[in-house]
């Protein structure tokens, strides 16, 4: 796995809707074509999200943020953690250290347009969607790689943007016979 997102404390139909809306919002990118949703065996509210097409780090951060703050959904408070392999990051960001980074939303976040990143050295950063990365002098969260074994999850659904699905299922009028 090059990247994945763990989401807990959410119902299946809600995370499916959130991911479908995410796919439609970012339909102009290949990254949302084939979002794979898995539910942890023995649970009803713990999910693993994988991507058929690995998003770049910027889009991955947007996706983690969107899952936490989906449009039109009030009183939504999932536990969301994204994990991204540093060898997949093209730019030379200060947080690029170790094999993985952890992406999360700060408990004190009031701006909604950023994510926090912790690397394996437990250095914390704010990645804002205006393009800046700022190192923090405090450790809001220590790096903890939540290991995943796909065998511990059941596949629920593969999600594609609605436009892609509709185009796939369109048939010319002469092909109905």
Short mmCIF file of C-alpha atoms in Angstrom, two decimals:
data_model
loop_
_atom_site.label_atom_id
_atom_site.label_comp_id
_atom_site.label_asym_id
_atom_site.label_seq_id
_atom_site.Cartn_x
_atom_site.Cartn_y
_atom_site.Cartn_z
CA UNK A 1 0.00 0.00 0.00
CA UNK A 2 1.22 3.45 -0.91
CA UNK A 3 -1.41 5.29 1.10
CA UNK A 4 -4.56 4.57 3.03
CA UNK A 5 -7.10 6.19 5.31
CA UNK A 6 -8.57 4.70 8.49
CA UNK A 7 -12.00 6.01 9.49
CA UNK A 8 -13.81 4.99 12.67
CA UNK A 9 -16.95 6.06 14.48
CA UNK A 10 -19.06 6.33 11.32
CA UNK A 11 -21.90 4.28 9.84
CA UNK A 12 -21.49 2.45 6.53
CA UNK A 13 -24.09 4.44 4.60
CA UNK A 14 -22.55 7.73 5.77
CA UNK A 15 -18.98 6.89 4.74
CA UNK A 16 -20.27 5.56 1.39
CA UNK A 17 -22.12 8.85 0.77
CA UNK A 18 -19.12 10.92 1.86
CA UNK A 19 -16.84 9.00 -0.52
CA UNK A 20 -19.34 9.24 -3.39
CA UNK A 21 -19.56 13.00 -2.89
CA UNK A 22 -15.77 13.19 -2.71
CA UNK A 23 -15.48 11.23 -5.97
CA UNK A 24 -17.93 13.58 -7.68
CA UNK A 25 -16.16 16.69 -6.34
CA UNK A 26 -12.79 15.52 -7.67
CA UNK A 27 -14.14 13.77 -10.79
CA UNK A 28 -11.69 15.71 -12.97
CA UNK A 29 -8.79 13.76 -11.43
CA UNK A 30 -7.93 10.09 -11.87
CA UNK A 31 -7.35 9.73 -8.12
CA UNK A 32 -11.03 9.18 -7.30
CA UNK A 33 -11.62 6.54 -9.96
CA UNK A 34 -11.72 3.40 -7.89
CA UNK A 35 -11.87 4.41 -4.22
CA UNK A 36 -12.01 1.08 -2.39
CA UNK A 37 -13.97 0.90 0.85
CA UNK A 38 -13.41 -1.96 3.31
CA UNK A 39 -15.03 -2.57 6.72
CA UNK A 40 -13.02 -4.15 9.52
CA UNK A 41 -14.25 -7.65 10.31
CA UNK A 42 -16.27 -7.86 13.51
CA UNK A 43 -17.12 -4.13 13.53
CA UNK A 44 -19.79 -1.91 12.08
CA UNK A 45 -18.00 1.45 12.29
CA UNK A 46 -14.33 0.92 11.37
CA UNK A 47 -13.20 1.34 7.76
CA UNK A 48 -10.15 1.22 5.51
CA UNK A 49 -10.02 3.35 2.37
CA UNK A 50 -7.62 2.49 -0.45
CA UNK A 51 -7.08 4.14 -3.81
CA UNK A 52 -6.72 2.35 -7.14
CA UNK A 53 -4.88 5.45 -8.41
CA UNK A 54 -2.58 6.81 -5.72
CA UNK A 55 -3.32 10.50 -5.14
CA UNK A 56 -0.50 12.99 -4.84
CA UNK A 57 0.16 14.19 -1.29
CA UNK A 58 -1.77 17.44 -1.80
CA UNK A 59 -4.94 15.67 -2.95
CA UNK A 60 -4.53 12.98 -0.29
CA UNK A 61 -4.52 15.74 2.34
CA UNK A 62 -7.67 17.25 0.80
CA UNK A 63 -9.33 13.81 0.93
CA UNK A 64 -8.52 13.32 4.62
CA UNK A 65 -9.88 16.80 5.31
CA UNK A 66 -13.05 16.17 3.29
CA UNK A 67 -13.78 12.92 5.12
CA UNK A 68 -13.56 14.85 8.38
CA UNK A 69 -15.54 17.86 7.09
CA UNK A 70 -17.89 16.63 4.33
CA UNK A 71 -20.15 19.17 2.65
CA UNK A 72 -23.71 19.12 3.99
CA UNK A 73 -23.16 16.75 6.90
CA UNK A 74 -23.58 18.18 10.39
CA UNK A 75 -22.69 16.45 13.68
CA UNK A 76 -20.15 14.25 11.94
CA UNK A 77 -17.15 13.44 14.12
CA UNK A 78 -15.22 10.44 12.84
CA UNK A 79 -11.77 9.36 13.90
CA UNK A 80 -9.79 9.87 10.67
CA UNK A 81 -6.10 9.09 10.07
CA UNK A 82 -4.35 9.04 6.74
CA UNK A 83 -1.04 7.29 6.12
CA UNK A 84 1.16 8.12 3.15
CA UNK A 85 4.49 6.60 2.10
CA UNK A 86 7.17 9.28 1.93
CA UNK A 87 8.75 7.73 -1.18
CA UNK A 88 5.55 8.72 -3.03
CA UNK A 89 6.06 12.43 -2.24
CA UNK A 90 7.68 14.29 -5.13
CA UNK A 91 8.36 17.62 -3.39
CA UNK A 92 11.03 17.99 -0.73
CA UNK A 93 8.81 18.95 2.21
CA UNK A 94 10.34 19.30 5.70
CA UNK A 95 7.98 16.61 7.00
CA UNK A 96 9.34 14.05 4.53
CA UNK A 97 11.17 11.86 7.04
CA UNK A 98 11.04 8.11 7.60
CA UNK A 99 8.90 5.69 5.58
CA UNK A 100 5.42 7.01 6.43
CA UNK A 101 3.68 10.19 7.54
CA UNK A 102 0.41 10.39 9.46
CA UNK A 103 -2.20 12.94 8.33
CA UNK A 104 -4.95 14.07 10.71
CA UNK A 105 -7.20 16.96 11.66
CA UNK A 106 -6.20 18.85 14.79
CA UNK A 107 -8.59 18.64 17.74
CA UNK A 108 -8.31 22.43 18.00
CA UNK A 109 -8.83 23.13 14.28
CA UNK A 110 -11.15 26.06 13.61
CA UNK A 111 -10.06 26.95 10.08
CA UNK A 112 -11.12 23.78 8.22
CA UNK A 113 -8.65 24.36 5.36
CA UNK A 114 -5.63 22.43 6.59
CA UNK A 115 -4.41 19.13 7.93
CA UNK A 116 -1.74 18.26 10.45
CA UNK A 117 1.10 15.91 9.64
CA UNK A 118 3.30 13.92 11.99
CA UNK A 119 6.37 12.09 10.77
CA UNK A 120 8.21 9.16 12.32
CA UNK A 121 10.41 11.61 14.27
CA UNK A 122 7.23 12.95 15.93
CA UNK A 123 7.69 16.36 14.33
CA UNK A 124 4.32 18.00 13.74
CA UNK A 125 3.43 20.26 10.83
CA UNK A 126 0.43 22.19 9.54
CA UNK A 127 -0.20 21.75 5.83
CA UNK A 128 -2.61 24.46 4.72
CA UNK A 129 -4.40 24.37 1.41
CA UNK A 130 -2.95 27.72 0.43
CA UNK A 131 0.31 25.86 -0.18
CA UNK A 132 2.29 26.53 2.97
CA UNK A 133 3.75 24.02 5.41
CA UNK A 134 4.59 25.21 8.91
CA UNK A 135 6.56 23.25 11.51
CA UNK A 136 5.01 23.29 14.98
CA UNK A 137 6.98 23.59 18.20
CA UNK A 138 4.71 21.16 19.98
CA UNK A 139 3.73 17.55 19.53
CA UNK A 140 -0.02 17.48 19.11
CA UNK A 141 0.00 13.81 18.19
CA UNK A 142 2.80 11.28 18.18
CA UNK A 143 3.31 9.24 15.05
CA UNK A 144 1.53 5.92 15.30
CA UNK A 145 1.30 3.80 12.17
CA UNK A 146 -2.01 1.96 12.32
CA UNK A 147 -1.00 -1.24 10.61
CA UNK A 148 -3.54 -2.80 8.31
CA UNK A 149 -3.85 -6.31 7.01
CA UNK A 150 -6.37 -6.52 4.19
CA UNK A 151 -7.32 -9.99 5.45
CA UNK A 152 -8.88 -8.30 8.50
CA UNK A 153 -11.30 -6.33 6.31
CA UNK A 154 -14.30 -7.10 4.12
CA UNK A 155 -14.58 -5.29 0.81
CA UNK A 156 -17.75 -3.16 0.75
CA UNK A 157 -17.72 -1.15 -2.49
CA UNK A 158 -15.56 0.44 -5.18
CA UNK A 159 -16.55 4.05 -5.74
CA UNK A 160 -16.31 6.00 -9.00
CA UNK A 161 -17.53 9.48 -9.90
CA UNK A 162 -21.18 9.40 -11.05
CA UNK A 163 -20.22 10.79 -14.45
CA UNK A 164 -17.81 7.89 -15.07
CA UNK A 165 -20.41 5.34 -14.02
CA UNK A 166 -23.12 6.90 -16.16
CA UNK A 167 -20.84 7.05 -19.21
CA UNK A 168 -19.87 3.40 -18.74
CA UNK A 169 -23.50 2.36 -18.69
CA UNK A 170 -24.67 4.50 -21.59
CA UNK A 171 -25.59 2.49 -24.63
CA UNK A 172 -26.37 3.84 -28.03
CA UNK A 173 -30.03 3.48 -28.98
CA UNK A 174 -29.12 0.92 -31.65
CA UNK A 175 -27.41 -1.37 -29.10
CA UNK A 176 -30.58 -2.01 -27.12
CA UNK A 177 -31.66 -4.80 -29.49
#
